Coordinates of C-alpha atoms in Angstrom, one line a residue:
Chain M
X1 CA 69.3 -2.8 -50.1
X2 CA 70.4 -6.2 -49.0
X3 CA 68.2 -9.3 -48.4
X4 CA 68.6 -9.3 -44.7
X5 CA 67.2 -5.8 -44.4
X6 CA 64.4 -6.7 -46.7
X7 CA 63.6 -9.6 -44.4
X8 CA 63.7 -7.3 -41.4
X9 CA 61.3 -4.9 -43.1
X10 CA 59.0 -7.8 -44.0
X11 CA 59.0 -9.1 -40.5
X12 CA 58.2 -5.6 -39.3
X13 CA 55.2 -5.3 -41.6
X14 CA 54.0 -8.8 -40.7
X15 CA 54.3 -8.0 -37.0
X16 CA 52.3 -4.8 -37.4
X17 CA 49.4 -6.8 -38.8
X18 CA 49.9 -9.8 -36.6
X19 CA 46.4 -11.2 -36.4
X20 CA 45.8 -10.8 -40.1
X21 CA 49.1 -12.3 -40.9
X22 CA 48.4 -15.3 -38.7
X23 CA 45.1 -15.9 -40.4
X24 CA 46.7 -15.6 -43.8
X25 CA 49.4 -18.1 -43.0
X26 CA 46.9 -20.6 -41.5
X27 CA 46.2 -21.9 -45.0
X28 CA 49.9 -22.6 -45.5
X29 CA 50.3 -24.0 -42.0
X30 CA 47.5 -26.5 -42.6
X31 CA 48.6 -27.4 -46.1
X32 CA 52.2 -28.1 -45.1
X33 CA 51.2 -29.9 -42.0
X34 CA 48.9 -32.2 -43.9
X35 CA 51.5 -33.0 -46.6
X36 CA 54.2 -33.6 -44.1
X37 CA 52.0 -35.8 -41.9
X38 CA 50.7 -37.8 -44.8
X39 CA 54.1 -38.4 -46.3
X40 CA 55.6 -39.2 -42.9
X41 CA 52.9 -41.7 -42.0
X42 CA 53.0 -43.2 -45.5
X43 CA 56.7 -43.7 -45.5
X44 CA 56.6 -45.0 -41.9
X45 CA 54.0 -47.5 -42.8
X46 CA 56.0 -48.6 -45.9
X47 CA 59.2 -48.9 -43.9
X48 CA 57.4 -51.1 -41.3
X49 CA 56.0 -53.4 -43.9
X50 CA 59.4 -53.6 -45.6
X51 CA 61.1 -54.2 -42.2
X52 CA 58.7 -57.1 -41.5
X53 CA 59.3 -58.6 -44.8
X54 CA 63.0 -58.2 -44.4
X55 CA 62.7 -60.1 -41.1
X56 CA 61.2 -63.0 -43.0
X57 CA 64.2 -62.9 -45.2
X58 CA 64.5 -61.1 -48.5
X59 CA 66.4 -64.1 -50.0
X60 CA 63.2 -66.1 -49.8
X61 CA 61.5 -67.5 -52.9
X62 CA 58.5 -69.7 -53.6
X63 CA 57.8 -72.0 -56.5
X64 CA 54.2 -73.2 -57.2
X65 CA 52.3 -74.6 -60.0
X66 CA 50.8 -72.3 -62.5
X67 CA 47.3 -71.7 -61.3
X68 CA 46.2 -70.3 -64.7
X69 CA 47.0 -73.7 -66.4
X70 CA 43.9 -75.8 -67.2
X71 CA 45.6 -79.0 -66.4
X72 CA 44.1 -80.6 -63.3
X73 CA 46.5 -81.1 -60.4
X74 CA 47.6 -84.7 -59.9
X75 CA 49.6 -84.3 -56.7
X76 CA 52.8 -85.3 -58.6
X77 CA 53.9 -81.8 -59.2
X78 CA 56.3 -81.8 -56.3
X79 CA 58.0 -84.9 -55.1
X80 CA 60.2 -85.2 -52.1
X81 CA 63.0 -86.4 -54.3
X82 CA 62.9 -83.0 -56.1
X83 CA 64.1 -81.3 -53.0
X84 CA 67.3 -83.3 -52.7
X85 CA 67.9 -83.1 -56.4
X86 CA 67.4 -79.3 -56.4
X87 CA 69.8 -78.8 -53.5
X88 CA 72.4 -81.0 -55.3
X89 CA 72.1 -79.4 -58.7
X90 CA 71.8 -75.7 -57.7
X91 CA 74.5 -74.8 -55.2
X92 CA 73.3 -71.3 -54.6
X93 CA 70.4 -72.7 -52.6
X94 CA 70.9 -72.5 -48.8
X95 CA 67.6 -73.9 -47.6
X96 CA 64.8 -75.6 -49.3
X97 CA 61.6 -77.0 -48.0
X98 CA 58.2 -78.2 -49.3
X99 CA 55.1 -76.5 -47.9
X100 CA 52.0 -78.6 -47.6
X101 CA 48.9 -77.2 -45.8
X102 CA 45.9 -79.0 -44.3
X103 CA 43.3 -77.5 -42.1
X104 CA 42.5 -79.9 -39.3
X105 CA 41.4 -80.4 -35.7
X106 CA 44.1 -80.8 -33.2
X107 CA 43.4 -82.4 -29.8
X108 CA 45.8 -81.8 -27.0
X109 CA 45.3 -82.1 -23.2
X110 CA 41.5 -81.7 -22.8
X111 CA 41.2 -79.2 -25.6
X112 CA 40.5 -79.2 -29.3
X113 CA 41.4 -76.5 -31.8
X114 CA 41.1 -76.2 -35.6
X115 CA 44.4 -75.1 -37.1
X116 CA 46.7 -75.2 -40.1
X117 CA 48.9 -78.3 -40.1
X118 CA 52.0 -77.5 -42.1
X119 CA 54.2 -80.2 -43.5
X120 CA 57.7 -79.0 -44.0
X121 CA 61.3 -80.2 -43.9
X122 CA 63.9 -79.4 -41.2
X123 CA 65.2 -76.6 -43.3
X124 CA 62.0 -74.6 -42.7
X125 CA 62.8 -73.3 -39.3
X126 CA 66.2 -71.6 -40.2
X127 CA 64.7 -70.6 -43.6
X128 CA 61.8 -68.6 -42.1
X129 CA 63.9 -67.4 -39.1
X130 CA 61.6 -69.3 -36.7
X131 CA 62.7 -68.8 -33.1
X132 CA 62.0 -71.5 -30.5
X133 CA 60.5 -70.5 -27.2
X134 CA 61.0 -74.0 -25.8
X135 CA 62.4 -77.3 -27.1
X136 CA 63.6 -77.6 -30.7
X137 CA 62.4 -77.9 -34.3
X138 CA 62.6 -81.4 -35.8
X139 CA 65.9 -82.1 -37.7
X140 CA 66.8 -84.1 -40.8
X141 CA 67.1 -87.4 -38.9
X142 CA 63.6 -86.9 -37.4
X143 CA 62.3 -86.4 -40.9
X144 CA 64.1 -89.3 -42.4
X145 CA 63.0 -91.6 -39.6
X146 CA 59.4 -90.4 -40.0
X147 CA 59.2 -89.7 -36.3
X148 CA 55.8 -88.5 -35.2
X149 CA 56.9 -85.2 -33.8
X150 CA 55.5 -81.7 -34.0
X151 CA 56.4 -78.1 -33.3
X152 CA 53.5 -75.8 -32.4
X153 CA 53.0 -72.1 -32.2
X154 CA 53.2 -70.4 -28.8
X155 CA 49.6 -69.3 -28.8
X156 CA 48.3 -72.8 -29.6
X157 CA 50.5 -74.4 -26.9
X158 CA 48.9 -72.0 -24.4
X159 CA 45.4 -72.8 -25.6
X160 CA 45.9 -76.5 -25.5
X161 CA 48.0 -77.0 -22.4
X162 CA 47.2 -73.8 -20.6
X163 CA 50.1 -72.9 -18.2
X164 CA 51.7 -76.3 -18.5
X165 CA 54.8 -76.7 -20.7
X166 CA 53.7 -78.4 -24.0
X167 CA 57.0 -80.2 -24.5
X168 CA 56.6 -83.9 -24.3
X169 CA 52.8 -83.7 -24.5
X170 CA 50.9 -85.6 -27.1
X171 CA 48.6 -84.1 -29.7
X172 CA 46.3 -86.0 -31.9
X173 CA 45.7 -85.0 -35.5
X174 CA 43.3 -87.0 -37.7
X175 CA 43.8 -90.0 -35.5
X176 CA 47.6 -89.8 -35.5
X177 CA 49.3 -89.1 -32.2
X178 CA 52.4 -86.8 -32.3
X179 CA 54.8 -85.7 -29.6
X180 CA 55.4 -82.0 -29.2
X181 CA 59.1 -81.3 -29.1
X182 CA 59.2 -77.6 -29.7
X183 CA 57.2 -74.4 -29.1
X184 CA 57.7 -71.6 -31.7
X185 CA 57.9 -68.1 -30.5
X186 CA 55.4 -65.7 -32.1
X187 CA 57.0 -62.4 -32.9
X188 CA 54.7 -59.4 -32.9
X189 CA 54.2 -58.7 -36.5
X190 CA 51.7 -56.7 -38.5
X191 CA 51.2 -59.8 -40.7
X192 CA 50.2 -61.8 -37.7
X193 CA 47.2 -59.8 -36.6
X194 CA 44.9 -62.7 -36.4
X195 CA 47.4 -64.6 -34.3
X196 CA 47.3 -67.5 -36.7
X197 CA 48.3 -70.8 -35.2
X198 CA 50.3 -73.5 -36.9
X199 CA 51.4 -77.0 -36.2
X200 CA 54.6 -77.9 -38.0
X201 CA 55.1 -81.6 -38.7
X202 CA 57.8 -83.4 -40.8
X203 CA 56.6 -83.6 -44.4
X204 CA 56.8 -87.4 -44.6
X205 CA 54.6 -87.6 -41.4
X206 CA 52.2 -85.0 -42.9
X207 CA 51.9 -87.2 -46.0
X208 CA 51.0 -90.2 -43.8
X209 CA 48.4 -88.2 -41.9
X210 CA 46.9 -86.6 -45.0
X211 CA 47.5 -89.1 -47.8
X212 CA 44.9 -87.5 -50.1
X213 CA 46.5 -84.1 -49.9
X214 CA 49.5 -82.8 -51.8
X215 CA 52.4 -80.4 -51.5
X216 CA 51.3 -77.0 -52.7
X217 CA 54.6 -75.3 -53.1
X218 CA 58.3 -75.3 -52.3
X219 CA 60.1 -72.5 -50.6
X220 CA 63.8 -71.8 -50.4
X221 CA 66.4 -69.3 -49.8
X222 CA 69.7 -68.6 -51.4
X223 CA 73.0 -67.7 -49.7
X224 CA 73.2 -64.3 -51.4
X225 CA 70.3 -62.0 -52.2
X226 CA 71.6 -61.1 -55.7
X227 CA 71.2 -64.8 -56.7
X228 CA 67.5 -65.0 -55.7
X229 CA 66.0 -64.2 -59.1
X230 CA 68.3 -66.3 -61.2
X231 CA 68.2 -69.2 -58.8
X232 CA 64.4 -69.2 -58.7
X233 CA 64.3 -69.4 -62.5
X234 CA 66.8 -72.3 -62.4
X235 CA 64.5 -74.1 -60.0
X236 CA 61.5 -73.6 -62.3
X237 CA 63.4 -74.9 -65.3
X238 CA 64.7 -77.8 -63.3
X239 CA 61.3 -78.8 -62.1
X240 CA 59.7 -78.4 -65.6
X241 CA 62.4 -80.7 -67.0
X242 CA 61.6 -83.3 -64.4
X243 CA 57.8 -83.0 -64.6
X244 CA 56.8 -83.0 -68.2
X245 CA 53.8 -80.9 -69.1
X246 CA 53.6 -79.1 -65.8
X247 CA 54.2 -75.3 -65.7
X248 CA 55.5 -73.7 -62.6
X249 CA 55.5 -70.1 -61.4
X250 CA 57.6 -68.4 -58.9
X251 CA 57.7 -65.4 -56.7
X252 CA 60.5 -63.9 -54.6
X253 CA 60.0 -61.8 -51.5
X254 CA 61.9 -59.1 -53.2
X255 CA 59.2 -58.9 -55.9
X256 CA 56.5 -58.8 -53.3
X257 CA 58.3 -56.1 -51.4
X258 CA 58.7 -54.0 -54.6
X259 CA 54.9 -54.4 -55.2
X260 CA 54.0 -53.4 -51.6
X261 CA 56.4 -50.4 -52.0
X262 CA 54.8 -49.3 -55.2
X263 CA 51.3 -49.6 -53.8
X264 CA 52.1 -47.7 -50.6
X265 CA 54.0 -45.1 -52.6
X266 CA 51.1 -44.5 -54.9
X267 CA 48.7 -44.2 -52.0
X268 CA 51.0 -41.7 -50.2
X269 CA 51.3 -39.7 -53.4
X270 CA 47.5 -39.5 -53.9
X271 CA 46.7 -38.5 -50.4
X272 CA 49.6 -36.1 -50.4
X273 CA 48.3 -34.5 -53.6
X274 CA 44.9 -34.0 -52.0
X275 CA 46.7 -32.4 -49.0
X276 CA 48.7 -30.3 -51.5
X277 CA 45.5 -28.7 -52.8
X278 CA 45.0 -27.1 -49.5
X279 CA 48.4 -25.5 -50.0
X280 CA 47.2 -24.1 -53.3
X281 CA 44.2 -22.6 -51.5
X282 CA 46.6 -21.2 -48.8
X283 CA 48.7 -19.6 -51.5
X284 CA 45.7 -17.9 -52.9
X285 CA 44.9 -16.5 -49.4
X286 CA 48.4 -15.1 -49.2
X287 CA 48.1 -13.5 -52.6
X288 CA 44.7 -12.0 -51.6
X289 CA 46.1 -10.5 -48.4
X290 CA 49.2 -9.2 -50.2
X291 CA 47.0 -7.4 -52.7
X292 CA 45.1 -5.8 -49.9
X293 CA 48.4 -4.9 -48.3
X294 CA 49.6 -3.2 -51.5
X295 CA 46.5 -1.1 -51.7
X296 CA 46.7 -0.2 -48.0
X297 CA 50.3 0.8 -48.3
X298 CA 50.1 2.7 -51.6
X299 CA 51.4 5.9 -49.9
X300 CA 54.3 4.0 -48.3
X301 CA 55.2 2.7 -51.7
X302 CA 55.0 6.2 -53.2
X303 CA 57.1 7.6 -50.4
X304 CA 59.8 4.9 -50.7
X305 CA 59.9 5.6 -54.5
X306 CA 60.3 9.3 -53.8
X307 CA 63.1 8.5 -51.5
X308 CA 64.9 6.6 -54.1
X309 CA 63.5 3.1 -54.2
X310 CA 63.6 1.6 -57.6
X311 CA 60.8 -0.6 -59.0
X312 CA 63.0 -3.6 -58.3
X313 CA 63.4 -2.6 -54.6
X314 CA 59.6 -2.4 -54.2
X315 CA 59.1 -5.7 -56.0
X316 CA 61.7 -7.4 -53.8
X317 CA 60.2 -5.9 -50.7
X318 CA 56.7 -7.3 -51.3
X319 CA 58.0 -10.5 -52.7
X320 CA 60.1 -11.1 -49.7
X321 CA 57.2 -10.3 -47.5
X322 CA 55.1 -12.9 -49.2
X323 CA 57.9 -15.5 -49.0
X324 CA 58.6 -14.7 -45.3
X325 CA 54.8 -15.1 -44.6
X326 CA 54.8 -18.5 -46.4
X327 CA 58.0 -19.7 -44.8
X328 CA 56.7 -18.8 -41.3
X329 CA 53.6 -20.8 -42.2
X330 CA 55.7 -23.6 -43.6
X331 CA 57.9 -23.9 -40.5
X332 CA 54.8 -23.9 -38.2
X333 CA 53.2 -26.4 -40.6
X334 CA 56.3 -28.6 -40.5
X335 CA 56.3 -28.6 -36.7
X336 CA 52.6 -29.5 -36.6
X337 CA 53.0 -32.1 -39.4
X338 CA 55.8 -33.9 -37.7
X339 CA 54.0 -33.7 -34.4
X340 CA 50.8 -35.1 -36.0
X341 CA 52.7 -37.8 -37.7
X342 CA 54.3 -38.9 -34.4
X343 CA 50.9 -38.9 -32.7
X344 CA 49.2 -40.9 -35.4
X345 CA 52.1 -43.3 -35.7
X346 CA 52.0 -43.9 -32.0
X347 CA 48.4 -44.9 -32.3
X348 CA 49.1 -47.1 -35.4
X349 CA 52.2 -48.5 -33.7
X350 CA 54.7 -47.8 -36.4
X351 CA 57.5 -45.3 -36.5
X352 CA 56.8 -42.1 -38.5
X353 CA 59.4 -41.5 -41.1
X354 CA 60.2 -37.8 -41.5
X355 CA 63.0 -37.6 -43.9
X356 CA 65.2 -34.5 -44.4
X357 CA 64.2 -34.6 -48.0
X358 CA 60.5 -34.2 -47.1
X359 CA 61.4 -31.3 -44.7
X360 CA 63.6 -29.6 -47.3
X361 CA 60.9 -30.1 -50.0
X362 CA 58.3 -28.6 -47.8
X363 CA 60.5 -25.6 -47.0
X364 CA 61.3 -25.0 -50.7
X365 CA 57.7 -25.6 -51.6
X366 CA 56.4 -23.0 -49.1
X367 CA 59.0 -20.5 -50.4
X368 CA 57.9 -21.4 -53.9
X369 CA 54.3 -20.6 -53.0
X370 CA 55.4 -17.3 -51.6
X371 CA 57.2 -16.5 -54.9
X372 CA 54.3 -17.7 -57.0
X373 CA 51.5 -16.0 -55.2
X374 CA 53.6 -13.0 -54.1
X375 CA 54.6 -12.1 -57.7
X376 CA 51.3 -10.6 -58.7
X377 CA 50.9 -8.2 -55.7
X378 CA 54.6 -7.3 -55.7
X379 CA 54.5 -6.5 -59.4
X380 CA 51.4 -4.4 -58.8
X381 CA 53.2 -2.5 -56.1
X382 CA 56.3 -1.9 -58.2
X383 CA 54.3 -0.5 -61.1
X384 CA 52.6 2.2 -59.1
X385 CA 53.2 5.8 -60.2
X386 CA 55.0 7.5 -57.3
X387 CA 53.0 10.8 -57.8
X388 CA 49.7 9.0 -57.8
X389 CA 50.8 6.8 -54.9
X390 CA 51.9 9.8 -52.8
X391 CA 48.6 11.6 -53.5
X392 CA 46.5 8.6 -52.3
X393 CA 45.0 8.8 -48.8
Chain F
X67 CA 71.7 24.0 -60.1
X68 CA 68.3 23.8 -61.8
X69 CA 67.7 24.8 -65.4
X70 CA 64.4 24.2 -67.2
X71 CA 64.0 25.1 -70.8
X72 CA 60.6 25.3 -72.5
X73 CA 59.4 22.6 -70.1
X74 CA 55.9 21.3 -70.9
X75 CA 53.7 18.6 -69.5
X76 CA 50.5 17.5 -71.1
X77 CA 48.3 15.0 -69.3
X78 CA 46.2 12.5 -71.4
X79 CA 47.7 13.8 -74.7
X80 CA 45.5 11.4 -76.7
X81 CA 42.1 11.6 -75.3
X82 CA 41.5 14.8 -73.4
X83 CA 44.7 16.8 -73.4
X84 CA 45.4 19.0 -70.3
X85 CA 48.3 21.4 -70.7
X86 CA 49.4 21.4 -67.1
X87 CA 52.7 23.1 -67.9
X88 CA 53.2 25.1 -71.0
X89 CA 56.8 26.0 -72.0
X90 CA 58.3 27.0 -68.7
X91 CA 61.9 28.3 -68.7
X92 CA 63.6 28.9 -65.4
X93 CA 67.0 28.8 -63.8
X94 CA 67.8 28.4 -60.1
X95 CA 71.3 28.9 -58.9
X96 CA 73.1 26.8 -56.3
X97 CA 72.4 28.0 -52.9
X98 CA 69.3 29.9 -54.0
X99 CA 66.1 29.9 -52.0
X100 CA 63.1 30.1 -54.3
X101 CA 59.4 30.0 -53.5
X102 CA 56.8 28.9 -56.0
X103 CA 53.3 30.3 -55.7
X104 CA 50.1 30.0 -57.6
X105 CA 46.5 28.9 -57.2
X106 CA 45.6 25.3 -57.6
X107 CA 45.7 24.2 -61.2
X108 CA 48.4 26.8 -61.9
X109 CA 50.9 24.0 -62.7
X110 CA 53.1 24.5 -59.7
X111 CA 52.6 20.9 -58.5
X112 CA 53.4 19.6 -62.0
X113 CA 56.5 21.7 -62.0
X114 CA 57.5 20.3 -58.6
X115 CA 57.0 16.8 -59.8
X116 CA 59.2 17.4 -62.8
X117 CA 62.0 19.1 -60.9
X118 CA 61.7 16.4 -58.2
X119 CA 62.3 13.8 -60.9
X120 CA 59.0 12.0 -60.0
X121 CA 57.8 12.6 -63.5
X122 CA 59.1 13.2 -67.0
X123 CA 58.2 16.2 -69.2
X124 CA 56.2 15.8 -72.4
X125 CA 58.7 18.2 -74.1
X126 CA 61.5 20.5 -73.2
X127 CA 64.7 20.0 -71.2
X128 CA 65.6 20.0 -67.6
X129 CA 69.0 20.0 -66.1
X130 CA 69.7 19.1 -62.5
X131 CA 73.2 19.6 -61.2
X132 CA 74.4 19.6 -64.8
X133 CA 72.6 16.4 -65.8
X134 CA 69.9 16.4 -68.4
X135 CA 67.0 14.5 -66.9
X136 CA 64.2 14.3 -69.4
X137 CA 65.5 11.2 -71.2
X138 CA 66.8 9.0 -68.3
X139 CA 65.3 5.7 -67.3
X140 CA 63.0 5.1 -64.3
X141 CA 65.8 3.5 -62.3
X142 CA 68.1 6.4 -63.0
X143 CA 65.4 8.8 -61.9
X144 CA 65.1 6.8 -58.6
X145 CA 68.9 7.1 -58.2
X146 CA 68.7 10.9 -58.8
X147 CA 65.8 11.3 -56.3
X148 CA 67.8 9.4 -53.8
X149 CA 71.1 11.2 -54.1
X150 CA 70.2 14.7 -55.3
X151 CA 66.8 15.6 -54.0
X152 CA 65.4 15.9 -50.5
X153 CA 61.6 16.0 -50.3
X154 CA 59.5 17.6 -47.6
X155 CA 55.8 17.1 -47.8
X156 CA 52.8 18.8 -46.4
X157 CA 51.6 15.7 -44.6
X158 CA 55.1 14.7 -43.5
X159 CA 54.8 11.2 -45.1
X160 CA 56.6 9.4 -42.3
X161 CA 56.1 5.7 -42.0
X162 CA 53.9 5.3 -38.9
X163 CA 55.4 1.9 -37.8
X164 CA 58.9 3.3 -37.6
X165 CA 60.7 5.4 -35.1
X166 CA 62.1 8.8 -36.0
X167 CA 65.5 7.3 -36.3
X168 CA 64.4 4.5 -38.7
X169 CA 62.4 7.0 -40.8
X170 CA 65.5 9.1 -41.3
X171 CA 67.5 6.0 -42.1
X172 CA 65.1 5.2 -45.0
X173 CA 66.8 7.1 -47.9
X174 CA 70.2 5.7 -46.9
X175 CA 68.7 2.2 -47.1
X176 CA 68.2 2.7 -50.9
X177 CA 71.6 4.4 -51.1
X178 CA 73.3 1.2 -49.8
X179 CA 74.8 2.8 -46.7
X180 CA 75.7 0.2 -44.0
X181 CA 73.7 0.0 -40.8
X182 CA 76.4 1.6 -38.6
X183 CA 76.9 4.6 -40.9
X184 CA 73.2 4.9 -41.3
X185 CA 72.6 5.3 -37.6
X186 CA 75.4 7.7 -37.2
X187 CA 74.2 9.9 -40.1
X188 CA 70.5 9.7 -39.1
X189 CA 71.4 10.9 -35.6
X190 CA 73.4 13.7 -37.0
X191 CA 70.6 14.8 -39.2
X192 CA 68.1 14.6 -36.4
X193 CA 70.5 16.6 -34.2
X194 CA 70.5 19.3 -36.9
X195 CA 66.7 19.8 -36.6
X196 CA 66.7 19.6 -32.8
X197 CA 65.2 16.1 -32.4
X198 CA 68.0 14.2 -30.7
X199 CA 65.8 13.6 -27.7
X200 CA 63.0 12.0 -29.7
X201 CA 65.0 9.4 -31.7
X202 CA 62.8 6.4 -30.7
X203 CA 59.4 8.1 -30.9
X204 CA 57.0 7.0 -33.6
X205 CA 55.2 9.7 -35.7
X206 CA 52.0 9.2 -33.6
X207 CA 53.9 10.1 -30.5
X208 CA 55.2 13.4 -31.9
X209 CA 53.5 16.7 -32.6
X210 CA 53.1 18.0 -36.2
X211 CA 56.0 20.3 -35.9
X212 CA 58.2 17.5 -34.6
X213 CA 57.1 15.2 -37.4
X214 CA 58.0 17.8 -39.9
X215 CA 61.4 18.2 -38.3
X216 CA 61.9 14.5 -38.6
X217 CA 60.8 14.7 -42.3
X218 CA 63.3 17.5 -42.9
X219 CA 66.1 15.4 -41.3
X220 CA 65.1 12.6 -43.6
X221 CA 65.3 15.0 -46.6
X222 CA 68.8 16.2 -45.6
X223 CA 70.4 12.9 -44.6
X224 CA 71.7 12.0 -48.1
X225 CA 73.1 15.5 -48.5
X226 CA 70.9 16.4 -51.5
X227 CA 71.7 19.1 -54.0
X228 CA 68.1 20.5 -53.7
X229 CA 65.6 20.5 -51.0
X230 CA 62.0 20.5 -52.4
X231 CA 59.4 21.5 -49.9
X232 CA 55.8 21.1 -51.0
X233 CA 53.6 23.2 -48.6
X234 CA 55.7 22.2 -45.6
X235 CA 53.7 24.3 -43.2
X236 CA 50.3 23.5 -44.7
X237 CA 49.4 21.2 -41.7
X238 CA 51.0 23.4 -39.0
X239 CA 49.8 26.3 -36.9
X240 CA 51.5 29.6 -37.4
X241 CA 53.9 29.4 -34.5
X242 CA 55.1 25.9 -35.5
X243 CA 55.2 27.1 -39.1
X244 CA 57.6 29.8 -38.1
X245 CA 59.8 27.3 -36.4
X246 CA 59.9 25.1 -39.4
X247 CA 60.6 28.1 -41.7
X248 CA 63.5 29.1 -39.4
X249 CA 65.0 25.7 -40.0
X250 CA 64.8 26.3 -43.8
X251 CA 66.4 29.7 -43.3
X252 CA 69.2 28.2 -41.3
X253 CA 69.7 25.5 -44.0
X254 CA 69.8 28.2 -46.7
X255 CA 72.5 30.0 -44.7
X256 CA 74.4 26.7 -44.9
X257 CA 74.2 26.9 -48.7
X258 CA 71.4 24.4 -49.3
X259 CA 69.4 25.1 -52.5
X260 CA 65.7 25.3 -51.5
X261 CA 62.6 25.3 -53.6
X262 CA 59.5 25.9 -51.6
X263 CA 56.0 25.5 -52.9
X264 CA 53.3 27.4 -51.0
X265 CA 50.1 29.3 -51.4
X266 CA 50.7 31.4 -48.3
X267 CA 52.4 34.7 -49.1
X268 CA 53.8 35.0 -45.6
X269 CA 55.6 31.7 -46.0
X270 CA 56.8 32.6 -49.5
X271 CA 58.3 35.7 -48.1
X272 CA 61.0 33.7 -46.3
X273 CA 62.6 33.1 -49.7
X274 CA 64.8 35.2 -51.9
X275 CA 62.7 35.0 -55.0
X276 CA 59.0 34.2 -55.6
X277 CA 57.9 32.7 -58.9
X278 CA 54.2 33.0 -59.6
X279 CA 52.5 30.3 -61.7
X280 CA 49.2 30.7 -63.5
X281 CA 47.7 28.4 -66.1
X282 CA 50.8 26.5 -66.7
X283 CA 53.1 29.4 -67.3
X284 CA 55.2 31.7 -65.1
X285 CA 53.1 34.8 -64.5
X286 CA 55.7 36.9 -62.8
X287 CA 58.8 36.8 -60.6
X288 CA 59.4 38.7 -57.5
X289 CA 62.9 39.4 -56.1
X290 CA 63.0 39.7 -52.3
X291 CA 66.5 40.8 -51.7
X292 CA 65.6 42.8 -48.7
X293 CA 63.3 40.0 -47.4
X294 CA 63.5 39.2 -43.6
X295 CA 65.2 35.9 -44.2
X296 CA 68.1 36.4 -41.9
X297 CA 67.9 34.8 -38.5
X298 CA 69.1 38.1 -37.0
X299 CA 65.8 39.6 -38.1
X300 CA 63.5 36.6 -37.5
X301 CA 65.0 35.5 -34.2
X302 CA 66.6 32.2 -33.5
X303 CA 64.9 28.8 -33.5

């Protein structure tokens, strides 16, 4: 007897007990749906985070002083001269900029806001892929000339100058007056939930405004992604040679992405495993109902044996019935899982990621459950004695 | 066709031995029509199970169509049941979910006959028992006599060497019983070997030879050469 006919027989038998079969497969449906949804949402979330980080630029690296070192910071760890020297000595570097942060009040128009004032070089804008909504970012000449200019975030421009254009307006930070020459577009990003607002000023100007503060780190990018790691290490060695006794640390965006990937991966795995337990329970349900079915159909089994069915034929018939039952559940579960993933993803505003591998795995898994939990009932059926089975009512 | 030599079957040989069949020797020729009679516990059912290849003897030998059966494997037994034996049961044993046609197809499923051929042969067999107008009826939609006709068609469809009928009229009224027995008579005329188990003397009388079982042995044999088995005498069905 071929497989197709066995499948037809199985479908026939499932159809004749439709309600019971539906209840039985429910466990599989819920299990598969849960696993698919969890994995899809997890992978979607991971892809979103990765995409955002990719947008920032995966060639990005940062070098900062070793926070574990007991040496007190002097403020001499990063000098402006270092930047030029690094760019000269290490040709793989495309952009490099210091980053200095100070939290301060900013007055503009009739309004006052407390924001982060970031001192950077002209390289910062192309390095971080900052897009201008209006005006421009300051350039190398502005920086060299210590011109009192600033670029501000879109949200801040709105809060300070309301509907008016901010370009050409004056803002005052710690008593220093600066002219706004650019408004930075704020891209919708999952990292920017708090709508943080920055004021970017040339690093030399920043040092004038906040003479007691110091540069906390330098950031840079390389031309090619494969150079990031080696280049970052070069920068660290270079700095350590120039500043005796200071230890530096570095991190690349690549490393961070890997870390985020690992964490989301582990989370998906754990939640997926919990969902997988319901699959196990579903499988036991299938086994239970198949055992009932074997008992109910003892006479049928006896008859089939009398008509020439071998033990193998009976085994195959019941095994295929269990597999078909699980696969039907699996397919319905996949549909619900994908649907659920899309729904949740829509609420969470990230794309669900249903990979073919996940679908295939779910399919194979539900068939596997059918085999695993169908084996015992099928084996029981195939071991019946035809005489006994025929005599049974 | 069937030859049994010193055939014995002992149930529970280790704990509480029951000698269901005790050294039965018998021979049934091709084309013969034999009835087996006996009270319950006489060993007739055990004998049927053995010649039907549903069970293996404890000792003795059994030849079916020239093949010694007592030592073959379970799978080989299934093959022999499929190809050489047609069963007719008291309670028909049709699968309730399937139509008459599908029920008759069943033995061919295990013989590996393709769908096309199966339908053709099943129709032919159902035609032979006068059920062509009920192909798509399920057992619940048919009368007892009609169900038994379907069961006979199923027994015939693989062209078995022997037709084994176990109380085929046990669930039928006398008129329907007569109709069914006439089908057997017709099949016998067409050279089918038939072994009929019954406890009704009237039914046994359709055969050529009656073998009486008692306490696991053959008590006596009755030859019915002048029996009213010919359709001329019994009327047509």
